[in-house]
Each structure stands twice: as C-alpha cells, then as structure tokens.
XYZ file of C-alpha atoms in Angstrom:
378
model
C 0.000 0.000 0.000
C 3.152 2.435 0.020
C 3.582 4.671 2.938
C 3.217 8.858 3.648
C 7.032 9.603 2.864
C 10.123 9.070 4.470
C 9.801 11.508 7.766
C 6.047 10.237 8.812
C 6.815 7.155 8.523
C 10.086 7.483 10.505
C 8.457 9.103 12.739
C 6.075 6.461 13.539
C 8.547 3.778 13.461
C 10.510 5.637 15.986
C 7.649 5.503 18.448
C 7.526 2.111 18.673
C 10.043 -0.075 17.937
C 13.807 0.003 17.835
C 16.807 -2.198 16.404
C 20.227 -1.776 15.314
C 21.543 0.507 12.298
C 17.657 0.610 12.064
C 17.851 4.061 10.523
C 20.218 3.379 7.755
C 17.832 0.467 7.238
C 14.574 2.315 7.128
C 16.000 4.488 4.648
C 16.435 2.146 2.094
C 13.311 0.751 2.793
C 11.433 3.325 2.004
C 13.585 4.967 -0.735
C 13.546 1.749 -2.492
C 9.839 0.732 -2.363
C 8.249 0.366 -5.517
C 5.073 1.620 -5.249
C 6.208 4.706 -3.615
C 8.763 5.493 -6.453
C 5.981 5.182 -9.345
C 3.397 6.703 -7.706
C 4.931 9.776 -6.153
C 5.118 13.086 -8.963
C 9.007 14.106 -9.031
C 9.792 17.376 -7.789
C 12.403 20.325 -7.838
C 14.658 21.080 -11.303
C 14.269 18.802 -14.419
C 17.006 16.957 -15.271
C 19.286 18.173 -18.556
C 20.518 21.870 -18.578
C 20.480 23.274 -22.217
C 23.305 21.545 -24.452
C 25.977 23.311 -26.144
C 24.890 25.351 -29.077
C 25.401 24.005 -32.656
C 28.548 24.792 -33.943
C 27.809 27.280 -37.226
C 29.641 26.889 -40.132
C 29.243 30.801 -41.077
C 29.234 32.625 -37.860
C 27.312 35.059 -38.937
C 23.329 33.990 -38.088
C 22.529 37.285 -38.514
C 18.333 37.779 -38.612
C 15.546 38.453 -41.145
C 12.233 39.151 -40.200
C 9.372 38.830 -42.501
C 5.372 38.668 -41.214
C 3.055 36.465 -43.084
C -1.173 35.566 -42.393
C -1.450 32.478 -40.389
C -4.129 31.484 -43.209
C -1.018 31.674 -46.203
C -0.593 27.995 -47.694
C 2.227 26.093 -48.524
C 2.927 27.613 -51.539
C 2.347 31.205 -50.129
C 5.194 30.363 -47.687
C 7.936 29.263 -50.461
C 7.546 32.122 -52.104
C 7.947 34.834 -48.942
C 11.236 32.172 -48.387
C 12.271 32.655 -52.543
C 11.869 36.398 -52.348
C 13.432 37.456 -49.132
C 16.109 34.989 -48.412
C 17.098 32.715 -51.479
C 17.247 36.233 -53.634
C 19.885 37.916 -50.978
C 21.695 34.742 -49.541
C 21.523 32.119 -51.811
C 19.970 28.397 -51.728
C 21.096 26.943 -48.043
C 22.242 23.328 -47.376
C 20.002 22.879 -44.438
C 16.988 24.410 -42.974
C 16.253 23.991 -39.459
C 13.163 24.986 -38.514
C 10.023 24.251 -36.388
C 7.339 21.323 -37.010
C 4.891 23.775 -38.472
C 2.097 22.048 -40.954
C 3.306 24.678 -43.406
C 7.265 23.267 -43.413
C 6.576 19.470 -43.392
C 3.903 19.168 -46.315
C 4.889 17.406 -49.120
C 5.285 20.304 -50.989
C 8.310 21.544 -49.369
C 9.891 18.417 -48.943
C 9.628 18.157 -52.962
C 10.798 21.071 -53.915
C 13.626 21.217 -51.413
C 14.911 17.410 -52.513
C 14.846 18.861 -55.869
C 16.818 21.944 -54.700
C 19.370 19.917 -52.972
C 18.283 21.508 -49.623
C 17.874 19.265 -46.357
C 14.606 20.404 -44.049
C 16.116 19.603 -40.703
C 13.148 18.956 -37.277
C 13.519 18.868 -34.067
C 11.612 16.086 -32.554
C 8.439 16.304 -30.275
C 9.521 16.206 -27.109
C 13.554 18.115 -27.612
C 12.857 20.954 -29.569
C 16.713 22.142 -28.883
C 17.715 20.619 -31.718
C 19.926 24.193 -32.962
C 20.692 26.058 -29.860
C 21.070 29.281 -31.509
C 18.563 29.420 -33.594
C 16.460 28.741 -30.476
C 17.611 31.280 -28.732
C 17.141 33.632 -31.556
C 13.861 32.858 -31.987
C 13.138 33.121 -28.520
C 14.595 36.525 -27.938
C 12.766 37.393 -31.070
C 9.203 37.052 -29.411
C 10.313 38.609 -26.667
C 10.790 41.647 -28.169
C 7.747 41.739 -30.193
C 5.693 41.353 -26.928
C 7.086 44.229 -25.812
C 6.573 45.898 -28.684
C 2.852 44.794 -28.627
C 2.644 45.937 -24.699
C 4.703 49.147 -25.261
C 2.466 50.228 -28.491
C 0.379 53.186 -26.687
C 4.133 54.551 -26.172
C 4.529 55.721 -29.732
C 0.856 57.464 -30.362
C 1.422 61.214 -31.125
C -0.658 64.257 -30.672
C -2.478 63.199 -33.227
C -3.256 59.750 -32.168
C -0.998 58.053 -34.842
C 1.002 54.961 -33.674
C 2.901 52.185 -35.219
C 1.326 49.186 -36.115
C 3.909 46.111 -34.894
C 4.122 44.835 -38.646
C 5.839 48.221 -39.062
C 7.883 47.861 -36.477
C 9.837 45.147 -37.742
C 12.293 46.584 -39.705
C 13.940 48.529 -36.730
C 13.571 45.121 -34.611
C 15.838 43.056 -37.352
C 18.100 46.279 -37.631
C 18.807 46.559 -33.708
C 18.952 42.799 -33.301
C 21.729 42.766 -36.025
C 23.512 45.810 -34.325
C 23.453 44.314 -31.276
C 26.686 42.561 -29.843
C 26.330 38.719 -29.672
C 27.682 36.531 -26.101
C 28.998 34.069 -28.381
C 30.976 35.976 -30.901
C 31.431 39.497 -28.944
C 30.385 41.282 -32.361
C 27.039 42.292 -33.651
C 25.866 40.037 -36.708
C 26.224 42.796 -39.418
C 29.847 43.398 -38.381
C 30.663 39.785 -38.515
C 28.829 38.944 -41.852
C 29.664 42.321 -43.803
C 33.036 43.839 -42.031
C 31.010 46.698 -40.857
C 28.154 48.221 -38.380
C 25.230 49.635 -40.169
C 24.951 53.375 -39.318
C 21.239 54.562 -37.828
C 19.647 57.802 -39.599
C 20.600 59.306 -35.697
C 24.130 59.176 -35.982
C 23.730 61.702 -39.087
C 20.334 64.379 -37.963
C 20.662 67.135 -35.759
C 19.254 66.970 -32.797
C 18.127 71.014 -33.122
C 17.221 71.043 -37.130
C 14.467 73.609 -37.632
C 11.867 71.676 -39.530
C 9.104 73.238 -41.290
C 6.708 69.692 -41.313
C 6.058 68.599 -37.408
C 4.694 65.489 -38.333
C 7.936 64.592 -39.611
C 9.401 65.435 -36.408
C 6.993 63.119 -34.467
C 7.417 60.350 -36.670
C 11.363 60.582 -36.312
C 10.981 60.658 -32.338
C 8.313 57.751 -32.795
C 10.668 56.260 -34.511
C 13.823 56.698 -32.297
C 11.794 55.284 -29.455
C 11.156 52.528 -31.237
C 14.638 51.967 -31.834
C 15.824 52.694 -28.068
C 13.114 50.500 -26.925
C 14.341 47.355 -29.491
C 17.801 47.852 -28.040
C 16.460 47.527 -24.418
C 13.972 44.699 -25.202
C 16.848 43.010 -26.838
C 19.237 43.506 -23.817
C 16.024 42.372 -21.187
C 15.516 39.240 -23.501
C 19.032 38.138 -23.895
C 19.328 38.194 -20.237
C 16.177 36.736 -19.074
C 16.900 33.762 -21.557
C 20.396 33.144 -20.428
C 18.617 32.261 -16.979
C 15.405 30.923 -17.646
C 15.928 27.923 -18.582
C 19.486 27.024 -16.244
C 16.987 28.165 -13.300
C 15.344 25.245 -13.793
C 17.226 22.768 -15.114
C 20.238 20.832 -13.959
C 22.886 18.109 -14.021
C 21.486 14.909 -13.519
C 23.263 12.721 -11.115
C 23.273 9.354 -13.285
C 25.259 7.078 -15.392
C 24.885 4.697 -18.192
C 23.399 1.799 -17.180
C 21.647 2.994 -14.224
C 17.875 1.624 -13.400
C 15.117 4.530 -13.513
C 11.931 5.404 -13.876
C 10.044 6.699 -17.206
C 7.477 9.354 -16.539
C 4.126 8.335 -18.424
C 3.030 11.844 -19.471
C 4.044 11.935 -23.016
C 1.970 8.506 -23.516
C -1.281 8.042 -25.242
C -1.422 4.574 -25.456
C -2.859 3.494 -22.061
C -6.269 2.256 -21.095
C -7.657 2.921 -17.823
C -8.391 6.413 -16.120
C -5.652 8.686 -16.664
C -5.645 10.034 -12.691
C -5.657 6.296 -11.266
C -2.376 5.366 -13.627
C 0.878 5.109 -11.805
C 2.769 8.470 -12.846
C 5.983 6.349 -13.738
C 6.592 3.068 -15.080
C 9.623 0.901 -15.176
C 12.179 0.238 -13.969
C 14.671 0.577 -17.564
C 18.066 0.720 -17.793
C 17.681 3.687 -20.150
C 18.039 7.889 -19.616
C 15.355 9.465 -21.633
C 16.448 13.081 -20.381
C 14.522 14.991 -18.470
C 11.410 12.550 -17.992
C 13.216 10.063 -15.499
C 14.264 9.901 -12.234
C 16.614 7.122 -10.033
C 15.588 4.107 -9.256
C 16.345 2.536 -5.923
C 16.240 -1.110 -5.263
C 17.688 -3.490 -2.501
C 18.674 -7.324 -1.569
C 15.418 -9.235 -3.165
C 14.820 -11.771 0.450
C 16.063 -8.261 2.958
C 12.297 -7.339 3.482
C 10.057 -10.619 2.916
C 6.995 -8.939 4.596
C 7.057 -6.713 1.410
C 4.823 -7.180 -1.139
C 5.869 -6.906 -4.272
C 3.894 -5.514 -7.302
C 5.364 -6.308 -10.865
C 2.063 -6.157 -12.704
C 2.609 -4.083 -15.938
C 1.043 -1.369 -17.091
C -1.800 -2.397 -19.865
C -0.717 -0.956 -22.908
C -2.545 -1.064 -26.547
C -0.550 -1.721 -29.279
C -0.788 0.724 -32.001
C 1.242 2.007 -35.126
C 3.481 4.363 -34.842
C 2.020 7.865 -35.119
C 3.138 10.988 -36.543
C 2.418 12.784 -33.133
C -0.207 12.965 -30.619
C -3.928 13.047 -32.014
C -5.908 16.416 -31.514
C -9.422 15.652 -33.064
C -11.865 13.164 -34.625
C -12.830 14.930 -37.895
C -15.108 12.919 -38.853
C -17.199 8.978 -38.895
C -17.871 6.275 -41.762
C -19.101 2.636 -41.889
C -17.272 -0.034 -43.890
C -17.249 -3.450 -44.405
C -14.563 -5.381 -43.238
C -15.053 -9.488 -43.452
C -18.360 -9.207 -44.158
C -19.011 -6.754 -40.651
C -20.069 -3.336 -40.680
C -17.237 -1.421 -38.892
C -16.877 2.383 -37.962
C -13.922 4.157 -38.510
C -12.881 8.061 -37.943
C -10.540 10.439 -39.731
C -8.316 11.322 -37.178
C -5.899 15.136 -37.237
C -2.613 14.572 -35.249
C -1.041 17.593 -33.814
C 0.756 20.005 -35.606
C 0.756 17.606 -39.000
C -0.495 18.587 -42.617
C -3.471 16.881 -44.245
C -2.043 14.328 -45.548
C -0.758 12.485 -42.326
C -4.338 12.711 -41.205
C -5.303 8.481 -41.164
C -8.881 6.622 -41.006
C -9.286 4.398 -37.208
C -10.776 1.767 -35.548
C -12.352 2.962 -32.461
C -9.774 0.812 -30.209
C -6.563 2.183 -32.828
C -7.166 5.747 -31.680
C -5.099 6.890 -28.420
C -7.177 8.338 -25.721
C -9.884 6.837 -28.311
C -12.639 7.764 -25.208
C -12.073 11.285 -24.400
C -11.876 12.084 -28.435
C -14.631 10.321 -29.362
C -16.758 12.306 -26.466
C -15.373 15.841 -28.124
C -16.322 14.342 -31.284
C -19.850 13.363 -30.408
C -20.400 16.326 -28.459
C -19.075 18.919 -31.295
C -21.506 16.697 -34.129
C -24.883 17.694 -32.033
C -23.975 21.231 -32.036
C-alpha cells in the first residue's frame, strides 16, 4: 500500500520499535519501495541543462524578419522564403526549422529534394535541436511582446502609432547591431566587415523643420529603436537564466535503473488520474522525464509485497504525433461486418498524415470520441 514519505513514517517507526543501524535500514526501505517510487510526482529542477549550441559553419546567423497571415498555404510560404532569403543569400544546405504544418507538407519536402536543400526537425519532445537558432527565436518574441505591450508609447498628438508589422524593420536592424555573447560582435559586423549606421548618428538633434509630423514620426521612430535595443538587452538576459533556473545536471550514469514518466503517452487504457505516474524500472536515460531508481537485496524485506504487474498498454502504429481531433465517422465493411472508422488530425501535422481508425486504434480513443460526439450535435 506504500507509505506517507520518508519523515512520517520514521516518525512512527521511531515511536515504537527500535533495532540496530535501524535508521540506515529504514531508509532504504522506504527509498527503495516500488510503489512509492511510481506513484509519487518528481519534484524540484528537471534533469538536462540546455546543451551546447550548434557549432555554425558561417558565424554570422545574422536575422531576417518577414510577417506572413497564419491562413497563407504552402505555396504562399515558399515564395515569402524565394523572395526574401534565397534572392539575398543564396539556396542553403540545411533548414532547421520548427514542425509547423506549413514546413513538413509534401510540398516543401519536394521542392527542397529537388533543390538539394535538407529540411532539418527537431523532434516532439527536444525541440533544442539548434541552440542558436532557439535562442534567436526566442529573444525574437520577446521583443515583439514588448513591442505589442509598449504600443500606446509611440501614439502622437495626433493619435498616430505604429502598427507592430511596421515595427519590424527597426527590430531586425537593432537585433543585427546588437553585440552577440557568443561571438562578442554584432551580426552585421561579422557577416559584412562593418556596423550599419542609424539615420541618428547623421540628424541634428536642433534642425528647424518646417513639417512637425515629420518630427513626431522621427521621435516615434527613435523610441522605437531605443526601446528594441532595451527589449533586446532584457531578452538576452532573461533567456540566459530561464531555462538554467530550472534545469540541472542529472546525477546518473549509463546503465543505471530509472523510472520513465508516463506523461508523453497516449497509449494506455484505464483512467488517466488512477495510472501510476511512472513506469519501469529501464536501464535507459530518456532526459529529463526520469528519475533514479532505488532497489535493494530481493529476500532483505520478505513482509514486502511486491507488485510487478505491468502497465496495460494497446498496441498501435506508430504515429506521426499525438492526435488532436476526430474529424469525422464512416461505416465499412470489413469481413463481411459493418465497422466504424474516424478520420483522425494529429497535432501540428499537414493533411495528408491525417489516417482513417478503428475505435480501439485511436489513443485516448474515449475522451476524443466524447469531443467528437459532443461537437456533431452542435
């Protein structure tokens, strides 16, 4: 039946009975009971701090930022990619990018075998797959949510303010002025040999001008700039530490029993708040979903009981990713039966991974089903 943790039960042991090296013993009784170890959530920092970046070959990286409508298709995408980077930088050996829908159709992977380029994804659960494109990216949004929280900052007398599509243009021009940890040189100086020089370092700061709504737009402007700088600096920082802050060394070595936690699968019957939150033990290290292992002698506690009954597990085919909806039902006629199958949309996959399912195929078949039934009255 487990026990309340290690200092209750100490406690209570304490009280009434006594023998020798009985605390050295008690500990490993209860850090190596079973039940305890699978059923217990694991708390404090995640194991694996953030790798080493991936080593560039042209240490420049420097940044191009282009908007687009999430509603643009596949082919709407290649040609914002032909335009604005292919036309300046050339064709690149590898992309790495995210898992969007847009990236992994079968259109792109077409025309970028037939270009000679390699589409490069992280996988589902380790997205660091290029550290400093990562933290690029990251940064990036940073800055645009200030920008989005700071926009009343830029309205003029006249109520005129920038729109953060507009804004852009100073973000990628700041970010690639900016000095980088890695490299101790801003992008544009590494890439090109020199700094790009801002409209500032050339006005006067006490021109007469005859238009004042060019004067307001230039201070609109300059605040935008100061402001991308600062954002960029905040970002930078707050990056560096977010994710070391939680994160570190785990204390394990190859070949080391542990403990896989079960909330990346969607394979198991049974309600999902009764299920053991581990399952094992494996001699494996998955990263940051496992945790030790403790066992002892097999005959040192015999009053023990021991519980080695696996988890139930469906076998299915391997998916592209988890599921996120039932689109939709049809009956067909398999060995001479009327079966229903549904058309099932995986997460953050194209149309054409979507697959038809046997009720019992489909992971978490229940709760889907229920949204699907639900959504088909309405």
């Amino acid at each position: 039946m487990g026990h309340m943790s290690e200092d209750r039960t100490k406690e209570r042991v304490a009280s009434t009975a006594w023998w020798p090296k009985w605390e050295q013993e008690f500990i490993e009784y209860v850090n190596t009971c079973e039940r305890w170890q699978k059923e217990n959530r694991k708390h404090g920092k995640k194991y694996g701090p953030l790798q080493h970046i991936e080593e560039p070959k042209h240490p420049c990286k420097s940044v191009r930022c282009l908007p687009y409508h999430k509603e643009d298709t596949e082919m709407d995408t290649a040609l914002l990619f032909w335009n604005n980077i292919i036309s300046t930088c050339g064709i690149p050996k590898p992309i790495i990018c995210h898992r969007d829908t847009k990236l992994k159709s079968e259109f792109w992977a077409n025309l970028y075998d037939m270009l000679g380029t390699k589409l490069a994804f992280p996988t589902a659960y380790h997205p660091q797959k290029d550290g400093l494109a990562k933290r690029m990216i990251q940064t990036m949004e940073d800055i645009l949510r200030r920008f989005c929280a700071y926009g009343m900052e830029y309205k003029d007398h006249e109520g005129y303010t920038h729109y953060w599509v507009t804004l852009l243009p100073e973000v990628q021009l700041a970010y690639n002025r900016s000095q980088n940890s890695t490299t101790g040189k801003s992008p544009s100086l590494v890439e090109k040999g020199w700094r790009p020089l801002l409209p500032v370092d050339h006005l006067k700061k006490n021109l007469l001008t005859i238009y004042p709504t060019s004067k307001d737009f230039h201070e609109m402007w300059k605040r935008a700039c100061d402001t991308a700088a600062r954002c960029i600096a905040e970002a930078k920082e707050y990056n560096k530490q977010r994710w070391d802050n939680s994160h570190m060394e785990p204390e394990l070595k190859e070949g080391d029993q542990v403990l896989v936690s079960k909330l990346k699968f969607n394979n198991l019957k049974g309600p999902k708040h009764m299920r053991d939150k581990f399952v094992g033990k494996h001699p494996v290290l998955p990263g940051s979903l496992v945790k030790p292992y403790f066992q002892t002698e097999e005959n040192k506690f015999p009053s023990r009981k021991k519980n080695a009954t696996p988890p139930e597990i469906v076998e299915v085919e391997d998916f592209p990713g988890p599921v996120k909806k039932i689109i939709k039902a049809m009956k067909i006629r398999l060995n001479g039966k009327y079966q229903r199958q549904y058309l099932v949309r995986f997460k953050n996959q194209s149309a054409d991974t979507h697959k038809w399912l046997a009720e019992e195929a489909i992971p978490d078949g229940t709760l889907h089903l229920r949204r699907f039934r639900v959504s088909s009255r309405t």
